[in-house]
Amino acid sequence: MDSSCFRSLSKFTACAIVVLLSLSCFSFTTTEAYDALDPNGNITIKWDVMAWTPDGYVAVVTMFNFQQYRRIQAPGWTLGWTWAKREVIWNMVGAQTTEQGDCSRFKGNIPHCCKKDPTVVDLLPGTPYNQQIANCCKGGVLNPWVQDPATAVSAFQVSVGSSGTTNKTVRMPKNFTLKAPGPGYTCGPAKVGKPTKFSTADGRRTTQAMMTWNVTCRNWESRSLNHQVKG
């Protein structure tokens, strides 16, 4: 993928995610907790396809901690999924995979990751500016939304190759996993949502993602308590 295109898109998404953060209180509905452990809290993952590339797309993946009380502590979150086809990750901004995998089928440009089931972690504070986008690089730490919305969001940008290049040919990743210190999380399947809209800083223009997929992950302990209450 053309690196200059990727860098320019990084600058755009940095501004766009700031706007998304300011609008997100109106874009999501959280469930009122009815006990101190917030059994209905969740972490919502938005996968916004921002642009098509010759062999895939560039997406911004954003995580929102909509739990009332649970904070993801250091060493932070670990996000995983399984590709639907033979996708690879050409590049990432604001995060990295823990393993590259077998990229021997590629000559010349080597992807960032060729694993069928990549595992992604946040970058650390102090990461060089040219490797950041808005809301990245917190070491995977996420505060609850009600405590501080600004620190309840984590995001990274990923350039995906060997995938579809249109809304009809691209496929959603599956088998999402979210790990964090504590009991861990169970994630539902990715679902197609309304494309996320972004407003320019002056509010005079609105753009939108090519596609948006949503994933909801719930704390194992909360799910267990929720089932007991319903039972």
mmCIF file of C-alpha atoms in Angstrom:
data_model
loop_
_atom_site.group_PDB
_atom_site.id
_atom_site.type_symbol
_atom_site.label_atom_id
_atom_site.label_comp_id
_atom_site.label_asym_id
_atom_site.label_seq_id
_atom_site.Cartn_x
_atom_site.Cartn_y
_atom_site.Cartn_z
ATOM 1 C CA MET A 1 0.000 0.000 0.000
ATOM 2 C CA ASP A 2 1.197 3.557 -0.763
ATOM 3 C CA SER A 3 2.755 4.876 2.472
ATOM 4 C CA SER A 4 1.899 8.526 1.687
ATOM 5 C CA CYS A 5 -1.775 7.584 1.371
ATOM 6 C CA PHE A 6 -1.605 5.739 4.678
ATOM 7 C CA ARG A 7 -0.003 8.721 6.446
ATOM 8 C CA SER A 8 -2.564 11.168 5.075
ATOM 9 C CA LEU A 9 -5.383 8.904 6.144
ATOM 10 C CA SER A 10 -3.833 8.713 9.608
ATOM 11 C CA LYS A 11 -4.028 12.505 9.886
ATOM 12 C CA PHE A 12 -7.658 12.457 8.761
ATOM 13 C CA THR A 13 -8.679 9.705 11.153
ATOM 14 C CA ALA A 14 -6.916 11.408 14.052
ATOM 15 C CA CYS A 15 -9.278 14.359 13.620
ATOM 16 C CA ALA A 16 -12.249 12.154 12.836
ATOM 17 C CA ILE A 17 -11.900 10.042 15.965
ATOM 18 C CA VAL A 18 -11.816 13.154 18.130
ATOM 19 C CA VAL A 19 -15.151 14.112 16.606
ATOM 20 C CA LEU A 20 -16.418 10.551 17.043
ATOM 21 C CA LEU A 21 -15.504 10.699 20.727
ATOM 22 C CA SER A 22 -17.418 13.947 21.188
ATOM 23 C CA LEU A 23 -20.474 12.514 19.442
ATOM 24 C CA SER A 24 -20.302 9.010 20.864
ATOM 25 C CA CYS A 25 -22.420 9.815 23.918
ATOM 26 C CA PHE A 26 -25.260 10.383 21.456
ATOM 27 C CA SER A 27 -24.371 7.444 19.199
ATOM 28 C CA PHE A 28 -24.495 4.655 21.791
ATOM 29 C CA THR A 29 -26.965 3.633 24.442
ATOM 30 C CA THR A 30 -25.632 2.053 27.608
ATOM 31 C CA THR A 31 -27.759 -0.016 29.929
ATOM 32 C CA GLU A 32 -28.380 1.233 33.453
ATOM 33 C CA ALA A 33 -26.657 -0.981 35.994
ATOM 34 C CA TYR A 34 -28.850 -2.302 38.748
ATOM 35 C CA ASP A 35 -26.110 -3.467 41.098
ATOM 36 C CA ALA A 36 -22.574 -2.526 41.985
ATOM 37 C CA LEU A 37 -21.070 -5.026 39.555
ATOM 38 C CA ASP A 38 -22.903 -3.595 36.523
ATOM 39 C CA PRO A 39 -23.935 -6.915 34.906
ATOM 40 C CA ASN A 40 -25.204 -5.140 31.783
ATOM 41 C CA GLY A 41 -22.030 -3.168 31.095
ATOM 42 C CA ASN A 42 -20.068 -3.918 27.933
ATOM 43 C CA ILE A 43 -17.138 -2.989 25.775
ATOM 44 C CA THR A 44 -18.236 -2.017 22.272
ATOM 45 C CA ILE A 45 -15.853 -2.353 19.337
ATOM 46 C CA LYS A 46 -16.468 -0.376 16.152
ATOM 47 C CA TRP A 47 -14.666 -1.407 12.970
ATOM 48 C CA ASP A 48 -14.965 1.486 10.509
ATOM 49 C CA VAL A 49 -13.783 0.886 6.950
ATOM 50 C CA MET A 50 -12.478 4.331 6.012
ATOM 51 C CA ALA A 51 -11.058 3.799 2.508
ATOM 52 C CA TRP A 52 -10.513 1.139 -0.134
ATOM 53 C CA THR A 53 -7.016 0.224 -1.328
ATOM 54 C CA PRO A 54 -5.889 -1.759 -4.397
ATOM 55 C CA ASP A 55 -6.057 -5.061 -2.498
ATOM 56 C CA GLY A 56 -8.175 -4.247 0.557
ATOM 57 C CA TYR A 57 -9.029 -1.385 2.839
ATOM 58 C CA VAL A 58 -7.944 0.854 5.709
ATOM 59 C CA ALA A 59 -10.034 0.691 8.881
ATOM 60 C CA VAL A 60 -10.120 2.441 12.223
ATOM 61 C CA VAL A 61 -10.946 0.110 15.107
ATOM 62 C CA THR A 62 -12.296 1.855 18.219
ATOM 63 C CA MET A 63 -13.059 0.329 21.630
ATOM 64 C CA PHE A 64 -15.449 1.999 24.095
ATOM 65 C CA ASN A 65 -15.560 0.924 27.741
ATOM 66 C CA PHE A 66 -19.274 1.231 28.525
ATOM 67 C CA GLN A 67 -18.904 -0.566 31.836
ATOM 68 C CA GLN A 68 -20.032 1.484 34.794
ATOM 69 C CA TYR A 69 -17.329 0.441 37.220
ATOM 70 C CA ARG A 70 -14.797 -1.883 35.615
ATOM 71 C CA ARG A 71 -11.454 -0.431 34.554
ATOM 72 C CA ILE A 72 -9.095 -2.343 32.298
ATOM 73 C CA GLN A 73 -5.842 -2.216 34.206
ATOM 74 C CA ALA A 74 -2.250 -2.550 32.972
ATOM 75 C CA PRO A 75 -0.913 -4.468 31.128
ATOM 76 C CA GLY A 76 -4.122 -3.653 29.279
ATOM 77 C CA TRP A 77 -6.404 -5.189 26.678
ATOM 78 C CA THR A 78 -5.516 -7.777 24.068
ATOM 79 C CA LEU A 79 -7.819 -8.001 21.042
ATOM 80 C CA GLY A 80 -7.971 -10.953 18.669
ATOM 81 C CA TRP A 81 -10.061 -12.237 15.777
ATOM 82 C CA THR A 82 -10.014 -14.726 12.890
ATOM 83 C CA TRP A 83 -9.968 -13.532 9.303
ATOM 84 C CA ALA A 84 -12.779 -14.738 7.052
ATOM 85 C CA LYS A 85 -10.468 -15.233 4.054
ATOM 86 C CA ARG A 86 -6.673 -14.943 3.551
ATOM 87 C CA GLU A 87 -6.364 -11.358 4.727
ATOM 88 C CA VAL A 88 -3.089 -9.891 5.927
ATOM 89 C CA ILE A 89 -2.251 -6.726 7.835
ATOM 90 C CA TRP A 90 0.009 -4.485 5.789
ATOM 91 C CA ASN A 91 0.452 -1.791 8.404
ATOM 92 C CA MET A 92 -0.851 -0.547 11.731
ATOM 93 C CA VAL A 93 -0.888 2.818 13.495
ATOM 94 C CA GLY A 94 -1.533 3.050 17.233
ATOM 95 C CA ALA A 95 -1.239 -0.695 17.899
ATOM 96 C CA GLN A 96 0.707 -3.765 16.854
ATOM 97 C CA THR A 97 0.274 -7.506 16.532
ATOM 98 C CA THR A 98 2.226 -9.695 18.925
ATOM 99 C CA GLU A 99 3.382 -12.020 16.122
ATOM 100 C CA GLN A 100 4.093 -11.544 12.431
ATOM 101 C CA GLY A 101 3.315 -15.098 11.358
ATOM 102 C CA ASP A 102 4.394 -16.787 8.122
ATOM 103 C CA CYS A 103 4.700 -14.162 5.353
ATOM 104 C CA SER A 104 6.902 -16.290 3.068
ATOM 105 C CA ARG A 105 4.405 -16.091 0.183
ATOM 106 C CA PHE A 106 5.180 -12.365 -0.173
ATOM 107 C CA LYS A 107 8.152 -10.950 -2.067
ATOM 108 C CA GLY A 108 9.381 -7.389 -1.682
ATOM 109 C CA ASN A 109 6.944 -5.648 0.652
ATOM 110 C CA ILE A 110 6.358 -7.820 3.708
ATOM 111 C CA PRO A 111 3.109 -7.412 5.690
ATOM 112 C CA HIS A 112 3.052 -6.456 9.346
ATOM 113 C CA CYS A 113 1.161 -9.680 10.102
ATOM 114 C CA CYS A 114 0.122 -12.745 8.081
ATOM 115 C CA LYS A 115 -1.509 -14.775 10.845
ATOM 116 C CA LYS A 116 -5.017 -16.118 10.304
ATOM 117 C CA ASP A 117 -5.813 -15.201 13.901
ATOM 118 C CA PRO A 118 -3.837 -12.046 14.789
ATOM 119 C CA THR A 119 -3.502 -10.778 18.341
ATOM 120 C CA VAL A 120 -3.330 -7.003 18.774
ATOM 121 C CA VAL A 121 -2.085 -4.919 21.698
ATOM 122 C CA ASP A 122 -2.063 -1.178 22.303
ATOM 123 C CA LEU A 123 1.154 0.798 22.037
ATOM 124 C CA LEU A 124 2.689 2.368 25.124
ATOM 125 C CA PRO A 125 2.580 6.015 26.191
ATOM 126 C CA GLY A 126 5.476 7.913 24.662
ATOM 127 C CA THR A 127 5.158 6.200 21.280
ATOM 128 C CA PRO A 128 6.591 8.432 18.490
ATOM 129 C CA TYR A 129 3.975 10.805 17.118
ATOM 130 C CA ASN A 130 4.144 9.370 13.578
ATOM 131 C CA GLN A 131 3.026 5.999 14.954
ATOM 132 C CA GLN A 132 -0.023 7.394 16.759
ATOM 133 C CA ILE A 133 -3.641 8.192 16.016
ATOM 134 C CA ALA A 134 -6.146 9.810 18.385
ATOM 135 C CA ASN A 135 -7.006 7.714 21.463
ATOM 136 C CA CYS A 136 -4.163 5.236 21.002
ATOM 137 C CA CYS A 137 -1.074 4.426 22.967
ATOM 138 C CA LYS A 138 -2.368 4.136 26.529
ATOM 139 C CA GLY A 139 -0.805 0.756 27.205
ATOM 140 C CA GLY A 140 -4.231 -0.857 26.840
ATOM 141 C CA VAL A 141 -5.671 0.865 29.921
ATOM 142 C CA LEU A 142 -9.336 1.887 29.681
ATOM 143 C CA ASN A 143 -11.299 3.754 32.341
ATOM 144 C CA PRO A 144 -15.092 3.391 32.707
ATOM 145 C CA TRP A 145 -17.145 5.723 30.487
ATOM 146 C CA VAL A 146 -18.996 7.319 33.410
ATOM 147 C CA GLN A 147 -15.694 8.116 35.123
ATOM 148 C CA ASP A 148 -13.984 9.824 32.183
ATOM 149 C CA PRO A 149 -15.157 9.439 28.546
ATOM 150 C CA ALA A 150 -11.849 10.794 27.239
ATOM 151 C CA THR A 151 -9.914 7.871 28.734
ATOM 152 C CA ALA A 152 -12.621 5.258 28.101
ATOM 153 C CA VAL A 153 -11.759 4.997 24.396
ATOM 154 C CA SER A 154 -8.918 3.216 22.634
ATOM 155 C CA ALA A 155 -8.322 3.185 18.876
ATOM 156 C CA PHE A 156 -5.928 2.008 16.195
ATOM 157 C CA GLN A 157 -5.707 2.059 12.415
ATOM 158 C CA VAL A 158 -5.139 -1.075 10.339
ATOM 159 C CA SER A 159 -4.416 -1.525 6.636
ATOM 160 C CA VAL A 160 -5.846 -4.859 5.459
ATOM 161 C CA GLY A 161 -4.761 -6.615 2.271
ATOM 162 C CA SER A 162 -5.788 -9.722 0.310
ATOM 163 C CA SER A 163 -9.400 -8.949 1.155
ATOM 164 C CA GLY A 164 -12.404 -7.630 -0.697
ATOM 165 C CA THR A 165 -12.301 -4.096 -2.062
ATOM 166 C CA THR A 166 -16.032 -3.310 -2.098
ATOM 167 C CA ASN A 167 -18.952 -3.532 0.322
ATOM 168 C CA LYS A 168 -20.047 -6.720 -1.436
ATOM 169 C CA THR A 169 -16.717 -8.569 -1.502
ATOM 170 C CA VAL A 170 -15.210 -7.670 1.876
ATOM 171 C CA ARG A 171 -15.913 -10.048 4.769
ATOM 172 C CA MET A 172 -16.209 -9.307 8.475
ATOM 173 C CA PRO A 173 -13.621 -10.863 10.811
ATOM 174 C CA LYS A 174 -15.071 -13.491 13.149
ATOM 175 C CA ASN A 175 -14.386 -15.122 16.524
ATOM 176 C CA PHE A 176 -13.445 -11.885 18.285
ATOM 177 C CA THR A 177 -11.675 -12.258 21.627
ATOM 178 C CA LEU A 178 -10.933 -9.606 24.244
ATOM 179 C CA LYS A 179 -8.548 -10.381 27.078
ATOM 180 C CA ALA A 180 -7.711 -8.189 30.055
ATOM 181 C CA PRO A 181 -6.570 -8.609 33.656
ATOM 182 C CA GLY A 182 -9.357 -10.310 35.604
ATOM 183 C CA PRO A 183 -12.051 -12.772 34.536
ATOM 184 C CA GLY A 184 -11.894 -11.807 30.843
ATOM 185 C CA TYR A 185 -14.593 -11.145 28.261
ATOM 186 C CA THR A 186 -16.873 -12.982 25.863
ATOM 187 C CA CYS A 187 -17.504 -11.280 22.511
ATOM 188 C CA GLY A 188 -20.493 -11.694 20.250
ATOM 189 C CA PRO A 189 -20.271 -11.867 16.448
ATOM 190 C CA ALA A 190 -19.516 -8.802 14.367
ATOM 191 C CA LYS A 191 -22.681 -7.200 13.026
ATOM 192 C CA VAL A 192 -23.146 -4.720 10.227
ATOM 193 C CA GLY A 193 -24.205 -1.328 11.590
ATOM 194 C CA LYS A 194 -25.006 2.064 10.183
ATOM 195 C CA PRO A 195 -21.832 3.644 8.790
ATOM 196 C CA THR A 196 -20.252 5.950 11.346
ATOM 197 C CA LYS A 197 -20.491 9.630 10.433
ATOM 198 C CA PHE A 198 -17.717 12.141 11.022
ATOM 199 C CA SER A 199 -17.961 15.932 11.119
ATOM 200 C CA THR A 200 -15.173 18.306 10.202
ATOM 201 C CA ALA A 201 -13.785 20.582 12.901
ATOM 202 C CA ASP A 202 -15.798 23.540 11.621
ATOM 203 C CA GLY A 203 -18.994 21.461 11.515
ATOM 204 C CA ARG A 204 -19.683 22.382 7.886
ATOM 205 C CA ARG A 205 -19.167 18.971 6.325
ATOM 206 C CA THR A 206 -20.034 15.393 7.271
ATOM 207 C CA THR A 207 -18.391 12.274 5.890
ATOM 208 C CA GLN A 208 -19.017 8.645 6.710
ATOM 209 C CA ALA A 209 -17.266 5.287 6.819
ATOM 210 C CA MET A 210 -17.599 2.964 3.837
ATOM 211 C CA MET A 211 -18.819 0.240 6.195
ATOM 212 C CA THR A 212 -19.134 -0.162 9.954
ATOM 213 C CA TRP A 213 -19.155 -3.391 11.954
ATOM 214 C CA ASN A 214 -20.009 -3.552 15.660
ATOM 215 C CA VAL A 215 -18.897 -6.128 18.228
ATOM 216 C CA THR A 216 -20.103 -6.281 21.848
ATOM 217 C CA CYS A 217 -17.966 -7.919 24.546
ATOM 218 C CA ARG A 218 -19.165 -8.599 28.085
ATOM 219 C CA ASN A 219 -17.257 -9.436 31.226
ATOM 220 C CA TRP A 220 -17.503 -13.136 32.118
ATOM 221 C CA GLU A 221 -18.308 -12.395 35.764
ATOM 222 C CA SER A 222 -21.009 -9.922 34.742
ATOM 223 C CA ARG A 223 -22.557 -12.415 32.328
ATOM 224 C CA SER A 224 -22.669 -15.035 35.090
ATOM 225 C CA LEU A 225 -24.312 -12.619 37.527
ATOM 226 C CA ASN A 226 -26.778 -11.493 34.876
ATOM 227 C CA HIS A 227 -27.855 -15.090 34.249
ATOM 228 C CA GLN A 228 -28.308 -15.650 37.982
ATOM 229 C CA VAL A 229 -30.481 -12.533 38.327
ATOM 230 C CA LYS A 230 -32.622 -13.542 35.359
ATOM 231 C CA GLY A 231 -32.901 -17.069 36.706
#
